[in-house]
Short mmCIF file of C-alpha atoms in Angstrom, two decimals:
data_model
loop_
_atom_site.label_atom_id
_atom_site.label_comp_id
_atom_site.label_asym_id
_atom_site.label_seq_id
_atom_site.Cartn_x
_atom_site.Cartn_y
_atom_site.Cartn_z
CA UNK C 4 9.32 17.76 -5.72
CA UNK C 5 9.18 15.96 -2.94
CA UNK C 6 12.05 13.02 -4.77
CA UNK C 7 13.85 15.86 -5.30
CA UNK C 8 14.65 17.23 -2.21
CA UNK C 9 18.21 16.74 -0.72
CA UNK C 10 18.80 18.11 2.87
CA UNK C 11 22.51 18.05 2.11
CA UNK C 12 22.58 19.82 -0.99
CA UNK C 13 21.62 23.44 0.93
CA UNK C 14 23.67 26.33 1.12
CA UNK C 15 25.01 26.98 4.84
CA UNK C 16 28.17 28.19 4.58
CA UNK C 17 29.50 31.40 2.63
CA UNK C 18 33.07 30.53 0.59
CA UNK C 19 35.69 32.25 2.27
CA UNK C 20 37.77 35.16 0.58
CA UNK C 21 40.78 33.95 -1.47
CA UNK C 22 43.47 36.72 0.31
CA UNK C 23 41.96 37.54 3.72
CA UNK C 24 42.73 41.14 5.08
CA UNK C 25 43.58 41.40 8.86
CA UNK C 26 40.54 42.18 10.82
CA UNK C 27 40.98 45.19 13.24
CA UNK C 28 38.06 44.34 16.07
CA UNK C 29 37.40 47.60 18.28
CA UNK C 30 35.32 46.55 21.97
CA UNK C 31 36.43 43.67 23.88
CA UNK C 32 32.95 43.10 25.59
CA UNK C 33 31.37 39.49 25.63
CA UNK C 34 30.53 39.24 22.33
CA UNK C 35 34.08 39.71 21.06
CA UNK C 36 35.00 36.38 23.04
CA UNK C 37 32.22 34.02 22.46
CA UNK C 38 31.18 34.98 18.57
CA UNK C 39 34.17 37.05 17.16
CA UNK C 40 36.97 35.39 17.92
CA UNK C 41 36.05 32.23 17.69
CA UNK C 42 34.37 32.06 14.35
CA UNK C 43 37.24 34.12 12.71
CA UNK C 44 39.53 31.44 14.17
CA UNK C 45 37.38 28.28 12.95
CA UNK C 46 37.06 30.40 9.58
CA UNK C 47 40.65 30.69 9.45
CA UNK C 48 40.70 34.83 8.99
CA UNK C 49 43.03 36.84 10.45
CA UNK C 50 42.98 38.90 13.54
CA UNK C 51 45.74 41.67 13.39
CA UNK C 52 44.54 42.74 17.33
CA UNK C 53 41.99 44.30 19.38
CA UNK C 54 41.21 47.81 21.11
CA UNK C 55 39.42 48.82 23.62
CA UNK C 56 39.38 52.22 25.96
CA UNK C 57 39.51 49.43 28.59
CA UNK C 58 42.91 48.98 28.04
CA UNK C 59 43.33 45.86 30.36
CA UNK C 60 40.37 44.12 29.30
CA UNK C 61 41.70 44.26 25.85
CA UNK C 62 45.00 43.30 27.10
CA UNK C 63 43.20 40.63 29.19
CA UNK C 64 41.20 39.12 25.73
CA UNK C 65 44.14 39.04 23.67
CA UNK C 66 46.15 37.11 26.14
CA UNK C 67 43.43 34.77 26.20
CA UNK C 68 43.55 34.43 21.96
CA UNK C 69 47.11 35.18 21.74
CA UNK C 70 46.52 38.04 19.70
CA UNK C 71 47.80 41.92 19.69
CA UNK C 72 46.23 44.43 22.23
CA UNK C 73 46.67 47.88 20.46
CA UNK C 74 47.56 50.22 23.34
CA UNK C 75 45.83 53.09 21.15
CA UNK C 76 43.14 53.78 19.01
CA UNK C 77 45.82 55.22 16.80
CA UNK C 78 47.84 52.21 16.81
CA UNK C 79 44.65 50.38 15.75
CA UNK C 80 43.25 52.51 12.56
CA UNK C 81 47.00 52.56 11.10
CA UNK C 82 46.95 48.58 10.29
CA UNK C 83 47.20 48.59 6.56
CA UNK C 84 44.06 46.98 4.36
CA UNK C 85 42.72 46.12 7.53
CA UNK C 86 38.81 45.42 7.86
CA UNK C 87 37.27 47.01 10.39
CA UNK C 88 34.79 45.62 13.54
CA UNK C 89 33.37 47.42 15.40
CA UNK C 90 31.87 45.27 18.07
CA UNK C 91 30.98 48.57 20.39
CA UNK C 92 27.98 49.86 21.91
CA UNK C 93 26.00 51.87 19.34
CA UNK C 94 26.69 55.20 21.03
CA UNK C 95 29.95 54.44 20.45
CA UNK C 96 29.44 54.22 16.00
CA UNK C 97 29.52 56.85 14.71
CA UNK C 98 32.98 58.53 16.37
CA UNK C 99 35.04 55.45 15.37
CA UNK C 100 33.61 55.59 11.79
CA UNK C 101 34.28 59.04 11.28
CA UNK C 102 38.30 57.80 11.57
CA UNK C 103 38.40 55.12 9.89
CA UNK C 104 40.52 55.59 6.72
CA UNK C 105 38.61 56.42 3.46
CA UNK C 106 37.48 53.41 1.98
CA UNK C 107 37.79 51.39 4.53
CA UNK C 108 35.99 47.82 5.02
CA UNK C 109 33.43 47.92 8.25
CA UNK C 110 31.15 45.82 10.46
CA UNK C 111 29.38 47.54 12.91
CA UNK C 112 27.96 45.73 15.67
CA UNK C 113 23.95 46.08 15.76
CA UNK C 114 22.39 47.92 16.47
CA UNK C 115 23.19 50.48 13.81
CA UNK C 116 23.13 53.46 16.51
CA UNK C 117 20.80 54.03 19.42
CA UNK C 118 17.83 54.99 17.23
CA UNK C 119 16.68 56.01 13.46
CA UNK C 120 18.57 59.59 13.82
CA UNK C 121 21.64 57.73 14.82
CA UNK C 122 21.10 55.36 12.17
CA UNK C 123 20.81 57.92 9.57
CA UNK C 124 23.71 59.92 10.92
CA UNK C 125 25.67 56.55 10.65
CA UNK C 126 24.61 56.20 7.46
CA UNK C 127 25.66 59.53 6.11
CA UNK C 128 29.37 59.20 7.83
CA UNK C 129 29.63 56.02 5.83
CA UNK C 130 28.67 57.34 2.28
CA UNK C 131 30.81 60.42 2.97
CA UNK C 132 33.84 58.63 3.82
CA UNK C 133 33.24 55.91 1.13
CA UNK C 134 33.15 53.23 3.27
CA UNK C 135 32.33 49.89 2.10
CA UNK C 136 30.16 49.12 5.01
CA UNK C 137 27.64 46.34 6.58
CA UNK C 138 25.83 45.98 9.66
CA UNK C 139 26.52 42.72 11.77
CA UNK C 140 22.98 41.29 11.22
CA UNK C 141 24.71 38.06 11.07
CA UNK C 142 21.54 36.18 11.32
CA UNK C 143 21.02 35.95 7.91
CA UNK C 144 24.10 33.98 7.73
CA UNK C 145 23.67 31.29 10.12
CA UNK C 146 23.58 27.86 8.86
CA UNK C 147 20.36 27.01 9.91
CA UNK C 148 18.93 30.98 7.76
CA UNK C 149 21.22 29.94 4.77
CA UNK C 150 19.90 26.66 4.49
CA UNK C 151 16.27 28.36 4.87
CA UNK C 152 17.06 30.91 2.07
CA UNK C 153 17.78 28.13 -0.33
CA UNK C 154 15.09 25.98 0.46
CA UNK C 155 12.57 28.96 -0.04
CA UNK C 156 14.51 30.29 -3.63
CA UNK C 157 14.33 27.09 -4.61
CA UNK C 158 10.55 26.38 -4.14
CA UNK C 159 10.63 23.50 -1.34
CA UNK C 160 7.62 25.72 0.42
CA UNK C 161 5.85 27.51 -2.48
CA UNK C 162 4.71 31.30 -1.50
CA UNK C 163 5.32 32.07 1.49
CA UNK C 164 2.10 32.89 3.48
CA UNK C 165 3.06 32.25 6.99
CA UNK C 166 5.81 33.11 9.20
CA UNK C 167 5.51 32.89 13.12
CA UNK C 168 8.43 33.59 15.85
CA UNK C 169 7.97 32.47 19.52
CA UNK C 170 9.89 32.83 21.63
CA UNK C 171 9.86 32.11 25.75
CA UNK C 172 12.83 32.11 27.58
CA UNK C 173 15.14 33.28 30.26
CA UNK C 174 17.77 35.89 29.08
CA UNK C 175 21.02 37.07 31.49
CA UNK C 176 21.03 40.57 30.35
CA UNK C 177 23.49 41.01 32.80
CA UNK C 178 25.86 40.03 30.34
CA UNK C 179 25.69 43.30 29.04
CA UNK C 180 26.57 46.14 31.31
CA UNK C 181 25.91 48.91 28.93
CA UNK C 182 22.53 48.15 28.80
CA UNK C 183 21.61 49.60 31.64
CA UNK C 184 19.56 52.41 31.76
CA UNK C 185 19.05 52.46 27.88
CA UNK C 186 15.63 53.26 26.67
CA UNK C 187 15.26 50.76 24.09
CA UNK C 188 16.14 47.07 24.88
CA UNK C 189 14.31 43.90 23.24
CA UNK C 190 13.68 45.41 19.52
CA UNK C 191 16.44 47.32 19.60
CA UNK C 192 18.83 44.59 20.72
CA UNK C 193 17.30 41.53 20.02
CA UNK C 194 14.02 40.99 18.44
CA UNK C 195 15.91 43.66 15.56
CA UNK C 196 17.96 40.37 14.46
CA UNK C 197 14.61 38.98 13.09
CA UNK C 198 13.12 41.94 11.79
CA UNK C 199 15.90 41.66 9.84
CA UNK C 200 15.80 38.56 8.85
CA UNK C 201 12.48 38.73 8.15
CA UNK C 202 13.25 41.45 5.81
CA UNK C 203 15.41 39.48 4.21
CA UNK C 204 13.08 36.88 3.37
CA UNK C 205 10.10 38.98 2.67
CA UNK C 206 10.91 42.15 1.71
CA UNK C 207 9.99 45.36 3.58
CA UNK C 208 6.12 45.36 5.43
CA UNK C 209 3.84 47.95 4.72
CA UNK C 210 3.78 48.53 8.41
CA UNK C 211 3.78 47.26 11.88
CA UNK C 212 1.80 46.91 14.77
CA UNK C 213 3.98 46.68 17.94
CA UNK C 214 3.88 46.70 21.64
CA UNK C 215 7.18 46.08 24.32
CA UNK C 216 7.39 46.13 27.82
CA UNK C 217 9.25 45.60 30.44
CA UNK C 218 8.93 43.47 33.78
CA UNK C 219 7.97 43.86 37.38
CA UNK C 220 10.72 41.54 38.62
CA UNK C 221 13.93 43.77 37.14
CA UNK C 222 14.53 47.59 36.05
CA UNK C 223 15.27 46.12 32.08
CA UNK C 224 13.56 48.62 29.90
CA UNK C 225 11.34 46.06 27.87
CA UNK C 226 12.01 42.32 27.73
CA UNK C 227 8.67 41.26 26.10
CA UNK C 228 7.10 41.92 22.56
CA UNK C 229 4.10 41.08 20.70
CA UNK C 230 4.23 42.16 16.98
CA UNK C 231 2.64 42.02 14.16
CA UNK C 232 3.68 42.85 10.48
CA UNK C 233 1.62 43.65 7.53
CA UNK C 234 2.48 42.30 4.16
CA UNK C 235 -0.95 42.63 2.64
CA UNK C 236 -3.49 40.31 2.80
CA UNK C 237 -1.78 37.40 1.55
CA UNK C 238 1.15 36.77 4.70
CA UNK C 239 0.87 36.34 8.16
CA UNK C 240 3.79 37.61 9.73
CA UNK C 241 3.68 37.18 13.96
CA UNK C 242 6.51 37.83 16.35
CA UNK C 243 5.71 36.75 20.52
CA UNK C 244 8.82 37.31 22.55
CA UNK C 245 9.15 36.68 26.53
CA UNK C 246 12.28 36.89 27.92
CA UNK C 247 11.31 36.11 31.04
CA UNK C 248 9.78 32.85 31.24
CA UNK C 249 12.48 31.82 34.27
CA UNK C 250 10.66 28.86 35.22
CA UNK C 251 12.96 25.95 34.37
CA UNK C 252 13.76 25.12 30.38
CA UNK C 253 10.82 22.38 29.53
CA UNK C 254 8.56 24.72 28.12
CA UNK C 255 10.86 27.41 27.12
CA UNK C 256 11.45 27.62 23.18
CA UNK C 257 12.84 29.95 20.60
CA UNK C 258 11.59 28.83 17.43
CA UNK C 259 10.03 30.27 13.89
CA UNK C 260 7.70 28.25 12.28
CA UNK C 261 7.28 29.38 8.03
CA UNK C 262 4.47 28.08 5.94
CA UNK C 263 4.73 28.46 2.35
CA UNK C 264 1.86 27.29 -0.54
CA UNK C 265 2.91 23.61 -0.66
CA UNK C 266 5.83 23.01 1.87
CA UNK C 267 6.81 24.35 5.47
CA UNK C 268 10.10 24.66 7.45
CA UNK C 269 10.44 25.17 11.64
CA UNK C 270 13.73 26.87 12.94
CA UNK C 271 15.25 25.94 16.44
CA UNK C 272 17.23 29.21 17.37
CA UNK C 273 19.53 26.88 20.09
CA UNK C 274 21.86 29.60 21.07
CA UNK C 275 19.26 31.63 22.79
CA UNK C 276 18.06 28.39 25.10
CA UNK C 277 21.10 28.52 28.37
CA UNK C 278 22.93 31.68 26.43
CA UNK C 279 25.56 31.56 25.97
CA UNK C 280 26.19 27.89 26.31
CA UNK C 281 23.09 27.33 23.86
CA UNK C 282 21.37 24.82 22.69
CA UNK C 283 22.43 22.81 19.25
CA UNK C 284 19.89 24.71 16.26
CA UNK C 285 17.51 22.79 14.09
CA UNK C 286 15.94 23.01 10.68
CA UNK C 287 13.10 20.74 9.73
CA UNK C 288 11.24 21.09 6.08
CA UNK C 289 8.24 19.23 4.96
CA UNK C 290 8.88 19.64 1.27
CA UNK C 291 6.50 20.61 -1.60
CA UNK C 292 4.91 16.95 -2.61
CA UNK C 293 6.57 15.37 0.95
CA UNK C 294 4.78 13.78 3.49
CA UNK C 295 6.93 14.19 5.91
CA UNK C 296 9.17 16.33 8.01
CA UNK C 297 12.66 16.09 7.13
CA UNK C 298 15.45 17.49 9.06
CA UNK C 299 18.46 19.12 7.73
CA UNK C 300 21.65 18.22 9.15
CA UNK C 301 23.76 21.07 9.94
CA UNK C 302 27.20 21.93 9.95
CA UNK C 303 27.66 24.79 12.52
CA UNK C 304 25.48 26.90 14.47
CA UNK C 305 24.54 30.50 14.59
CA UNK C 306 27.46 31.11 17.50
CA UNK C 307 30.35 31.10 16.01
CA UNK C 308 29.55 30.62 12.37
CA UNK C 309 27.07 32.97 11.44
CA UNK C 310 30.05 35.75 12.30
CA UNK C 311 32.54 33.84 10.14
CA UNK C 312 29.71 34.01 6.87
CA UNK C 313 28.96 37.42 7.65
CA UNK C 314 32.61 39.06 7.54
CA UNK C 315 33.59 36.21 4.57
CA UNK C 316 30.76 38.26 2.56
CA UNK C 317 31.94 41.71 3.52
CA UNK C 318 35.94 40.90 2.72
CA UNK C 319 34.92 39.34 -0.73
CA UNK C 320 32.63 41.95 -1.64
CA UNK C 321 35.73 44.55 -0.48
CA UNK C 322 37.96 42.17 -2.62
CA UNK C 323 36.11 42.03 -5.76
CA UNK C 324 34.80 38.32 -5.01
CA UNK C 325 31.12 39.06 -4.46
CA UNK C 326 28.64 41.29 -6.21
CA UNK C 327 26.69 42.76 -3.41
CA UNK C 328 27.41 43.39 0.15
CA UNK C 329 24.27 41.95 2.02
CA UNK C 330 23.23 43.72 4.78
CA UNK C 331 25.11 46.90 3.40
CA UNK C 332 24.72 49.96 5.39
CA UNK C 333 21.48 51.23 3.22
CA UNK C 334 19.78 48.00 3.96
CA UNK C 335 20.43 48.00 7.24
CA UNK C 336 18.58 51.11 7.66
CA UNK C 337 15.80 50.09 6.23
CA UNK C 338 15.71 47.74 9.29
CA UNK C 339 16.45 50.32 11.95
CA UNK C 340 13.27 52.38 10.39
CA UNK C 341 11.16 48.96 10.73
CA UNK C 342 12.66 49.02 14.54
CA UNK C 343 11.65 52.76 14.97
CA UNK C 344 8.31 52.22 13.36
CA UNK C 345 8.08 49.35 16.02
CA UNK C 346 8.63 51.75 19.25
CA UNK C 347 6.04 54.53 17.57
CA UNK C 348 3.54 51.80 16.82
CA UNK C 349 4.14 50.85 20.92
CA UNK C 350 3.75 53.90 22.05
CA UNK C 351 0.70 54.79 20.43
CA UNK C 352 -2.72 53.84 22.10
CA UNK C 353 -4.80 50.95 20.99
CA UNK C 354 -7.78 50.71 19.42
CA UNK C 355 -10.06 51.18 21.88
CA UNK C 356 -12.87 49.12 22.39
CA UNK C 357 -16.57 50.13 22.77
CA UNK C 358 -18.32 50.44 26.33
CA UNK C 359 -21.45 48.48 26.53
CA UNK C 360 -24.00 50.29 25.78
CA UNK C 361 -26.11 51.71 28.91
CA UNK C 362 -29.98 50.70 29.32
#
């Protein structure tokens, strides 16, 4: 297969919708200006404006893009057509759902509420009001995952029996005010992206095994996870996270290596290296029948492109253009459970070992 094999010829981009609808983006936090807003631009989608209760650091944002600040929420949900982001904190979900108009187009920012009762409550707003809804696990739809996906459907690595995610790094989770004093940090808002992902690739686990903590040098609530999820007896399936290995980048990484029957692929995650200036990603496969590693050249990263793929999907599935809405609220849920199973499985005491036996 090995002749076969064309780095070029992978999927990494998703085709963009024929008539775009104006994107209505509620939060103006950091996220908003280094993913949103640029990967809508690059993508060439429309922003009809932002909100945020933060009225002048809306106002401030949208001088900066030269786009509309909406001066209310009201203002905001009347935009005709319009698809809705909601790049807010979670606790913030499920009250700006509840307006939006019936039927609406959504992306809500993971996660997909605080924990698996929000989740569900988020889900049951969104089938109520009809909304044709997805959660921003946008992930899946980086370059780098796309390219993945196609290489795996299309049998470069045989079954896939392996699949191992390290990553040791420094993380400013200062960036992100309204994290403080949450309960639930790294799964929750991070390591979540590739339970997902892995999802995606695998299917659900049968189960995991999971412990998070936090640090002694800062008051984050957990920064580090070890994990470990069960597919059976025929995949491996290992995620080691640090977040605070602050010792200078030469032996940081954030990487996933995935070993398959007859071929293997490693993932550099580059965004996550010196966020949010980032790194550039890398994909490598060693094809079925190859002898050697061959990387994939790719065109874009996961900041700003994965956020262009993932609202192209959601405005051609609302369109008529695609046939299924990836990452669709149900989905999604499925995730959050695998997240909530993660925190029970953490909390729970090990198995603990035997005392030595006295004379």
């Amino acid at each position: 297969m090995t002749d076969q094999f064309d780095p070029t010829s992978l999927q990494q981009s998703w085709p963009t919708p024929e008539k775009p609808r104006p994107i209505v983006i509620f939060g103006a936090g950091s996220i908003v200006g280094d993913a949103h807003l640029p990967a809508y631009r690059k993508a060439g989608l429309p922003v009809a404006g932002i909100f945020d209760p933060d009225v002048k650091k809306a106002a401030s944002l949208a001088a900066e893009w030269g786009i509309r600040a909406f001066a209310t929420e009201t203002e905001a949900l009347a935009i005709p057509d319009a698809i809705f982001d909601l790049a807010t904190p979670p606790a913030a979900h499920a009250a700006i759902l509840s307006k939006l108009p019936v039927g609406s187009g959504a992306l809500i920012q993971k996660p997909m509420g605080a924990d698996l009762a929000a989740a569900t409550e988020i889900l049951n707003i969104c089938r109520d009001r009809q909304l044709q809804a997805a959660v921003n696990f946008q992930l899946r739809f980086a370059p780098m995952m796309l390219a993945l996906r196609d290489a795996i459907e299309k049998g470069y690595l045989g079954q896939i029996v392996d699949f191992d995610a390290w990553l040791a790094l420094a993380t400013p989770w200062g960036l992100w005010p309204f994290l403080k004093g949450l309960p639930r940090i790294e799964i929750a808002m991070h390591s979540i992206h590739y339970l997902d992902l892995i999802r995606g690739l695998l299917g659900n686990p049968d189960g995991v095994h999971a412990k998070t903590i936090g640090h002694p040098n800062h008051e984050v609530a957990q920064t580090r996870t070890a994990a470990i999820l069960d597919y059976g007896d025929q995949v491996r399936c290992v995620l080691s996270v640090n977040h605070d290995h602050d010792f200078g980048r030469k032996f940081q990484a954030c990487e996933f290596r995935i070993s398959g029957t007859e071929g293997a692929a490693y993932v550099k995650l580059g965004v996550n290296l010196d966020y949010p200036r980032g790194e550039p990603d890398e994909l490598w496969i060693r094809p079925a029948g190859g002898t050697e590693w061959v990387e994939v050249p790719l065109n874009g990263a996961w900041f700003p492109d994965a956020f262009a793929n993932r609202m192209a999907n959601l405005q051609r599935f609302v369109s008529g253009e695609d046939e299924q809405l990836i990452g669709a609220v149900d989905d999604a849920w499925q995730t959050m459970a695998l997240v909530e199973a993660a925190y029970q499985s953490s909390a729970r005491p090990a198995t603990a070992i035997a005392p030595l036996p006295g004379r």
